mmCIF file of C-alpha atoms and ligand atoms in Angstrom:
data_model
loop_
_atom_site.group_PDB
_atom_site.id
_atom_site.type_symbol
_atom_site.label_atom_id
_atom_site.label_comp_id
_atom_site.label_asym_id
_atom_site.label_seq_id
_atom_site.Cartn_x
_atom_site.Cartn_y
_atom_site.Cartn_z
ATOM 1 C CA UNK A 1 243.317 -4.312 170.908
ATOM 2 C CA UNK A 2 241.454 -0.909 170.914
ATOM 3 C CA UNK A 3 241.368 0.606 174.461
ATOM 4 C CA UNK A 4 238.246 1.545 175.560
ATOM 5 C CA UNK A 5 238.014 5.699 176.624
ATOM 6 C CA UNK A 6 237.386 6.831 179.740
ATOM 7 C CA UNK A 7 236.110 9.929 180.731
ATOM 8 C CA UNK A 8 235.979 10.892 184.817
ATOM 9 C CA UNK A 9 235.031 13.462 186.347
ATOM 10 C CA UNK A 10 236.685 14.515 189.897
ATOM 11 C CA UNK A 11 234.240 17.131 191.707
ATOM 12 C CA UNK A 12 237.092 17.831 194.306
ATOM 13 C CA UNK A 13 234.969 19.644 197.316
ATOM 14 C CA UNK A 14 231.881 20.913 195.647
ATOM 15 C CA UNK A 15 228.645 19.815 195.088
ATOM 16 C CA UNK A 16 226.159 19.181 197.787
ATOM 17 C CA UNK A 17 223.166 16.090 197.640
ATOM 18 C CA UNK A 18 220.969 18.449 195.778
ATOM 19 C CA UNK A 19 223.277 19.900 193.529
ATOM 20 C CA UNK A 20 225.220 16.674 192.531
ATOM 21 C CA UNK A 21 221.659 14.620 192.464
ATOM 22 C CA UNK A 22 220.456 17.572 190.107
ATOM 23 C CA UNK A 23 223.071 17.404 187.814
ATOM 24 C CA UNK A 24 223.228 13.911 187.494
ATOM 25 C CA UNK A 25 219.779 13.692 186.338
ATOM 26 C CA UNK A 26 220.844 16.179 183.757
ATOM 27 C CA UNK A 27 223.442 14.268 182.925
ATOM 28 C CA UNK A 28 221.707 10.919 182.574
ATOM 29 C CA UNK A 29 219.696 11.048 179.505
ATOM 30 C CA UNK A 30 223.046 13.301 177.495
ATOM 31 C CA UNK A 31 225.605 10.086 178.294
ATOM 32 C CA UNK A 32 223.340 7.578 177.435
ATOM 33 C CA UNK A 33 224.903 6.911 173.814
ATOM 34 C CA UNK A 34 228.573 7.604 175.005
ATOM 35 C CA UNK A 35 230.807 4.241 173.443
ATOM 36 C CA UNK A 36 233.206 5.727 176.568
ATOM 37 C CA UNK A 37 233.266 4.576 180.612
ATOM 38 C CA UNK A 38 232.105 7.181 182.567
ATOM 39 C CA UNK A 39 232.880 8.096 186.300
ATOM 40 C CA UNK A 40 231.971 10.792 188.530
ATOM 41 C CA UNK A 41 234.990 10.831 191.396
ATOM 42 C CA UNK A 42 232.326 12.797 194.243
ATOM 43 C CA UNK A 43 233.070 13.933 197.970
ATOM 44 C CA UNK A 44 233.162 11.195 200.033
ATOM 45 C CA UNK A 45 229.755 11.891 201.844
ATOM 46 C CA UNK A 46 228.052 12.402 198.598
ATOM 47 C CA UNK A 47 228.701 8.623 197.340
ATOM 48 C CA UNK A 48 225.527 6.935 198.911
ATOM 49 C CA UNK A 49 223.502 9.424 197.271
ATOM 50 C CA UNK A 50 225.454 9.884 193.835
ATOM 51 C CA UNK A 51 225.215 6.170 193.430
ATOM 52 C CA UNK A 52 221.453 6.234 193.763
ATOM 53 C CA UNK A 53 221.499 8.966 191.968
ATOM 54 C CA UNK A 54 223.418 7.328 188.988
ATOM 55 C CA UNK A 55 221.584 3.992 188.899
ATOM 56 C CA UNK A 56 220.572 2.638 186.052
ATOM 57 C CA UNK A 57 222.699 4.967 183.598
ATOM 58 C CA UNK A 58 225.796 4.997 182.236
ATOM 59 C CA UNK A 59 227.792 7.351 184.979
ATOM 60 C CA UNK A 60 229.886 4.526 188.153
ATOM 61 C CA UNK A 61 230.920 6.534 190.576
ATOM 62 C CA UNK A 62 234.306 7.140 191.966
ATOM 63 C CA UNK A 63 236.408 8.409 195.166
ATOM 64 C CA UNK A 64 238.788 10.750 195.420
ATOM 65 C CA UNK A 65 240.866 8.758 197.345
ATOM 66 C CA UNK A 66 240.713 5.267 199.571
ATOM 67 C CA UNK A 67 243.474 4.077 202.707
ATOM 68 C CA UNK A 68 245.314 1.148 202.548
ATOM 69 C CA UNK A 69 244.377 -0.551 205.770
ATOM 70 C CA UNK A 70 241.178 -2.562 205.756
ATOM 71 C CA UNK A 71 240.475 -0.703 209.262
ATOM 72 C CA UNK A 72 241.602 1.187 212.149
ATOM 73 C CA UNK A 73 242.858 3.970 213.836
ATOM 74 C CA UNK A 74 243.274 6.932 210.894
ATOM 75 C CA UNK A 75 240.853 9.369 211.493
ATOM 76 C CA UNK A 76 239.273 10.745 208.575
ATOM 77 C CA UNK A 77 240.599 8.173 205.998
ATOM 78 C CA UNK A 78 237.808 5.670 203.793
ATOM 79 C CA UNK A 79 239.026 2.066 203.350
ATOM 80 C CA UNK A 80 238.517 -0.260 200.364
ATOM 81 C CA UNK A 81 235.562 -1.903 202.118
ATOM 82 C CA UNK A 82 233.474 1.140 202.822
ATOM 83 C CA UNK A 83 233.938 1.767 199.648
ATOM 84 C CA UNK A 84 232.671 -1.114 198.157
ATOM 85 C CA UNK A 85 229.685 -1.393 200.306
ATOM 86 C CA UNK A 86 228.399 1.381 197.599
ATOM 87 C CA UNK A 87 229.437 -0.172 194.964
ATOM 88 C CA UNK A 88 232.421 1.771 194.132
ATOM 89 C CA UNK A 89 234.039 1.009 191.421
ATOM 90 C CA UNK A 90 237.155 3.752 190.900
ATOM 91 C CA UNK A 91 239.462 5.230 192.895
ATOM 92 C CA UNK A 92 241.637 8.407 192.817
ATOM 93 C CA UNK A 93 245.121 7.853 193.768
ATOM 94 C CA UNK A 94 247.810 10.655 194.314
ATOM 95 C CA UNK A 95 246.122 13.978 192.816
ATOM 96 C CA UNK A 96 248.721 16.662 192.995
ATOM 97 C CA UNK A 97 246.102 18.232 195.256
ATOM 98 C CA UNK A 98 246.789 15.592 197.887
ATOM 99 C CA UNK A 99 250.401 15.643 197.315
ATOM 100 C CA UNK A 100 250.740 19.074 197.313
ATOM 101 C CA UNK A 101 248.491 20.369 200.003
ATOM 102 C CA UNK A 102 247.895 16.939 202.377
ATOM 103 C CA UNK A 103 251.554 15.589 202.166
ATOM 104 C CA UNK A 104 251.016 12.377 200.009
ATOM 105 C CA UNK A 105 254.016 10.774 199.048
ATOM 106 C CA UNK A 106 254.968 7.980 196.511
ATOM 107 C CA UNK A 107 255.062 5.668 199.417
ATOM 108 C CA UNK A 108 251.489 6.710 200.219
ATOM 109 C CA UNK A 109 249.896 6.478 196.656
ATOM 110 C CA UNK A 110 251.813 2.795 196.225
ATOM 111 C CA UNK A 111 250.397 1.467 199.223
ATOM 112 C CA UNK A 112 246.702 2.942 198.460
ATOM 113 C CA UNK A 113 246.925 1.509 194.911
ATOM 114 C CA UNK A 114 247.302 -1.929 195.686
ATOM 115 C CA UNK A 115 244.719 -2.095 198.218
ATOM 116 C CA UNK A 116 242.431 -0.701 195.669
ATOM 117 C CA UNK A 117 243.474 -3.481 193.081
ATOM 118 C CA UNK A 118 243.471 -5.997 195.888
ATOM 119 C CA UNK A 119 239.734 -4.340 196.491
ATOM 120 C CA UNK A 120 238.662 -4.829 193.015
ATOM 121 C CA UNK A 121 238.802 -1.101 192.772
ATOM 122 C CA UNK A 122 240.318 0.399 189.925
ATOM 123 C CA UNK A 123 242.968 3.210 190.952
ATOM 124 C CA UNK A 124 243.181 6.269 188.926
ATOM 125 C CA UNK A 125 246.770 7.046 189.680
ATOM 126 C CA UNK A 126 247.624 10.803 189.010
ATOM 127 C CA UNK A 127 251.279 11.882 187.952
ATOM 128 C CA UNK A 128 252.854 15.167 186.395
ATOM 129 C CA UNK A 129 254.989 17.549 187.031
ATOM 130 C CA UNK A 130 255.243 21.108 188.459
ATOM 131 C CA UNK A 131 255.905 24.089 186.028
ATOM 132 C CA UNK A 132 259.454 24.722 187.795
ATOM 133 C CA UNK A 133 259.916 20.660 187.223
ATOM 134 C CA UNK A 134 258.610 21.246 183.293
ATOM 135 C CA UNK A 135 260.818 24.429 182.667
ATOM 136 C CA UNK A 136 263.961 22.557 184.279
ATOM 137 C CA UNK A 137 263.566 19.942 182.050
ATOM 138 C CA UNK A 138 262.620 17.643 184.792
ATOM 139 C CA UNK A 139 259.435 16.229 183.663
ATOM 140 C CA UNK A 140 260.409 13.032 182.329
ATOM 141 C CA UNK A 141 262.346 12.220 185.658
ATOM 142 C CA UNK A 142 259.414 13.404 187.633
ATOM 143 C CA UNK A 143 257.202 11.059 185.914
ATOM 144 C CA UNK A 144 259.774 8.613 186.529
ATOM 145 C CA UNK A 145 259.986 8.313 190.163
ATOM 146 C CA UNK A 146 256.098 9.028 190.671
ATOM 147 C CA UNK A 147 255.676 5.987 188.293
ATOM 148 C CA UNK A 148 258.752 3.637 189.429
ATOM 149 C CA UNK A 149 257.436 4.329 193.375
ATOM 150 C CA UNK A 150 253.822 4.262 192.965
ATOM 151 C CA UNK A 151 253.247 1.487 190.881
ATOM 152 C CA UNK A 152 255.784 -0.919 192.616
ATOM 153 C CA UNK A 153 254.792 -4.233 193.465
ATOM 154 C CA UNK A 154 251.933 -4.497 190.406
ATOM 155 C CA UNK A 155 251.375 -7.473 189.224
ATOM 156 C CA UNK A 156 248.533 -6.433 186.782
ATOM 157 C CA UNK A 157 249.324 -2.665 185.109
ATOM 158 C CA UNK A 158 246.359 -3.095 182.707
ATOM 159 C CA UNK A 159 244.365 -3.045 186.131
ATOM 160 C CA UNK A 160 245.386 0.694 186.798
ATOM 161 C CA UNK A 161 244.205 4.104 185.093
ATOM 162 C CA UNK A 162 247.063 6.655 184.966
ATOM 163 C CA UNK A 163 245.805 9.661 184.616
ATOM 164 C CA UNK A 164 248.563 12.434 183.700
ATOM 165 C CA UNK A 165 247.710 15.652 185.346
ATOM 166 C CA UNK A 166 250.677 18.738 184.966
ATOM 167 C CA UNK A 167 250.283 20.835 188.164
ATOM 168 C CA UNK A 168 250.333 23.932 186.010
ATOM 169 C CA UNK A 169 247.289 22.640 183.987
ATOM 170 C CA UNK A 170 245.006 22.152 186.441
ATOM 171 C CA UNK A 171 242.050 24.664 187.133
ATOM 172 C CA UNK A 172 244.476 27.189 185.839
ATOM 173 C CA UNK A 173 242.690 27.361 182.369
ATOM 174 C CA UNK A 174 246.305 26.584 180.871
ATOM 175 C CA UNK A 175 245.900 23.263 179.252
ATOM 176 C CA UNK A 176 248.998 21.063 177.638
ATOM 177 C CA UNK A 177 249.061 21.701 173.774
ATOM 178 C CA UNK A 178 247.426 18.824 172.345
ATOM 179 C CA UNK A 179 251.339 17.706 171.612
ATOM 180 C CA UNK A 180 252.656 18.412 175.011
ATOM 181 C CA UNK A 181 249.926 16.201 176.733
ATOM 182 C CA UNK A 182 250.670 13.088 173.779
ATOM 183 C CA UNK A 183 254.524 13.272 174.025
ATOM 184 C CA UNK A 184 254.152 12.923 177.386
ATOM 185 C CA UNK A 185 251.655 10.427 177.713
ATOM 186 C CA UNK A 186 253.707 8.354 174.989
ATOM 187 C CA UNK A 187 256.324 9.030 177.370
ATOM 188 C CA UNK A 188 254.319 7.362 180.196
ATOM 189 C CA UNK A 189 253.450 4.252 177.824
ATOM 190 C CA UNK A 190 257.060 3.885 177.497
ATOM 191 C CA UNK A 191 257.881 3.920 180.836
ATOM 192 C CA UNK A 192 255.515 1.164 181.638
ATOM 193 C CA UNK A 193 256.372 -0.748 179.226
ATOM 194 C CA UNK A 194 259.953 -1.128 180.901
ATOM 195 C CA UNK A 195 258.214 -1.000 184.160
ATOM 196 C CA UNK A 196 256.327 -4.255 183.203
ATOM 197 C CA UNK A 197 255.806 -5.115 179.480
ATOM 198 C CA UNK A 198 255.399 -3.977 176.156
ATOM 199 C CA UNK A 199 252.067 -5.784 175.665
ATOM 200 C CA UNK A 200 250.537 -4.688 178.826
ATOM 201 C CA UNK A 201 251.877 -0.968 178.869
ATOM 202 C CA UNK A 202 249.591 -0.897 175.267
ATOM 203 C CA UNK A 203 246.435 -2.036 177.368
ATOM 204 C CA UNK A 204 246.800 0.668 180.062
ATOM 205 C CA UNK A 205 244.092 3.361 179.738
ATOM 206 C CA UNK A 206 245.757 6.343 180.178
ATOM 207 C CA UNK A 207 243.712 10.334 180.723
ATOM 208 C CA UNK A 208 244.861 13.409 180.850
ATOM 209 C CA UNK A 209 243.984 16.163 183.383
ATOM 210 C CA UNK A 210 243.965 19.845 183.759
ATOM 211 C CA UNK A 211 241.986 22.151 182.031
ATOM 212 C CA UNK A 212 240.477 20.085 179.981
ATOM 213 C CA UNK A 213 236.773 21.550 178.621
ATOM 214 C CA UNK A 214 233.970 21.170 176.342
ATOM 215 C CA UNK A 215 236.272 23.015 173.474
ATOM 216 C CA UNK A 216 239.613 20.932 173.354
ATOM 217 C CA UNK A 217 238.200 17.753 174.176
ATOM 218 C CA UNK A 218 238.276 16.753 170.858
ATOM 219 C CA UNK A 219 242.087 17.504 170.035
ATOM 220 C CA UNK A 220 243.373 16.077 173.354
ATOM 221 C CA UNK A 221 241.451 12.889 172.140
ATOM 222 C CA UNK A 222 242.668 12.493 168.502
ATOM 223 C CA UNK A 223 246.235 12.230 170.049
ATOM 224 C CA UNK A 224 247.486 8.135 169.664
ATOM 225 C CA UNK A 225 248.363 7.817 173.072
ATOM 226 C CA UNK A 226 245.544 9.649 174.908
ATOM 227 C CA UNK A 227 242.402 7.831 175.989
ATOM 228 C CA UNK A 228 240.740 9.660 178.494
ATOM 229 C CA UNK A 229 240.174 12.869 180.399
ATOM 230 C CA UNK A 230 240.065 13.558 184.330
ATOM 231 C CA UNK A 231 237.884 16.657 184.378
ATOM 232 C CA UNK A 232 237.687 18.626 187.372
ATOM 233 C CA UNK A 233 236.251 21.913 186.981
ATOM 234 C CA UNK A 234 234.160 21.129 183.767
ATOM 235 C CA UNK A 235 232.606 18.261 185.002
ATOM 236 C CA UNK A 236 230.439 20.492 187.663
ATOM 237 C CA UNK A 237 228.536 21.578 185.084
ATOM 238 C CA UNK A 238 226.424 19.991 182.029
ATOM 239 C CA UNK A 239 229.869 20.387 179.925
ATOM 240 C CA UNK A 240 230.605 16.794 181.415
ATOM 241 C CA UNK A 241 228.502 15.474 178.604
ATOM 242 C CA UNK A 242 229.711 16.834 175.795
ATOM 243 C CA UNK A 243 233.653 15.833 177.008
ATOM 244 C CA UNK A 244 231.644 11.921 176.943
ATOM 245 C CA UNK A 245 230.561 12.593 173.790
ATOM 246 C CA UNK A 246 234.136 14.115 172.321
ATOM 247 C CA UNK A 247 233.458 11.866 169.524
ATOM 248 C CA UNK A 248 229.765 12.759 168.401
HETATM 249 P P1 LIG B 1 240.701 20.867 186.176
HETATM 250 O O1 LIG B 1 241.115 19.742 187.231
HETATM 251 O O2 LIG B 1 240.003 20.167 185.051
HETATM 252 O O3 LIG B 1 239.762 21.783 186.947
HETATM 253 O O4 LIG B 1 241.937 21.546 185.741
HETATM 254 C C1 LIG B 1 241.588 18.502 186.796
HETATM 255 C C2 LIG B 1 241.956 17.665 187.988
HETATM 256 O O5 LIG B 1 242.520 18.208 188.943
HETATM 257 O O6 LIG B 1 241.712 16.446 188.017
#
């Protein structure tokens, strides 16, 4: 079975109501055609707004991130819930950002991804590895771990996005060689299938962030293994569409 691409955008913290309203209705009318799903992953306090915003066109928007417990005492966390009171379909899960810079752990991203799936939210779960990791030959144990702990305890892998992101990649303007990014991600297919199984592993859509743009879109899609982008820094501008439409 053909897996269906996905293309989603992660705004990280930009945009504002105007801004993100305006570009959606540029958006709009240049994703209409896309045979792709498309997401927009906004700030959290955009998503009431985004989602009106969106209505009626092609573009379900996303969080960056959701918390595990269904409520309760962790100030500034979203749960599943509030989420879904907007309709939210997609979830972030683990960006290196979070790991790197808020302390997210394995632990963490395993506990937020199966309250998403429990949700009927659809995790994007980010993995990849650091440069140092990379250049000490230490990726495919990276991506081991980040899959082996974050993904423990799923009963449905064909229910999850991975999306894999190298740290060096992203907003750096250094994107994975069209190779690099496919080896990997075949990698990642491989590992799920001993994770869980064969069959399912082949189901699981899985993107590739950092750096990707308008201009190697295309390549980064041709590759076997690849069927989707997470696009942060192009997808603040009207570049968004043509990654949607990579294969027009
Ligand atoms: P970038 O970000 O496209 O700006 O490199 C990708 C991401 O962090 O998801």
């Amino acid at each position: 079975m053909a897996r269906k691409p996905f293309i989603a955008g992660n705004w990280k913290m930009n945009m504002t109501a105007d801004s993100g309203k305006e570009l959606i209705a540029q958006l709009k009318p240049l994703v209409k055609e896309a045979k792709c799903n498309v997401a927009l992953c906004v700030p959290a306090i955009l998503i009431p707004a985004m989602v009106k915003a969106a209505k009626g066109s092609k573009i379900k928007i996303g969080a960056q991130n959701v918390h595990w417990a269904a409520s309760g005492a962790y100030t500034g966390e979203i749960s599943c819930e509030q989420l879904k009171e907007y309709g939210v379909k997609y979830a972030i899960i683990g960006h290196s950002e979070r790991r790197q810079y808020f302390g997210e752990t394995d632990e963490g991203v395993n506990k937020r991804t199966l309250a998403a799936l429990a949700n009927d939210i659809t995790p994007i779960v980010c993995v990849g590895e650091t440069l140092e990791e990379r250049e000490n030959g230490e990726t495919e144990k990276v991506l081991t771990k980040q899959l082996t702990d974050g993904l423990n305890g799923v009963e449905d892998i064909t229910k999850v996005v991975i999306a894999y992101e190298p740290v060096w990649a992203i907003g750096t303007g250094k994107t994975a060689t069209d190779e690099q990014a496919q080896e990997t991600i075949a990698f990642i297919r491989k590992k799920l299938a001993k994770l869980f199984d064969t069959k399912s592993a082949k189901k699981v859509i899985i993107q590739y962030g950092g750096s990707m743009n308008a201009k190697n879109c295309k390549g980064l899609m041709a590759q076997p293994d690849i069927d989707g982008g997470l696009i942060g820094g192009a997808s603040l501008k009207i570049d968004f569409a043509t990654i949607v439409n990579f294969d027009k």
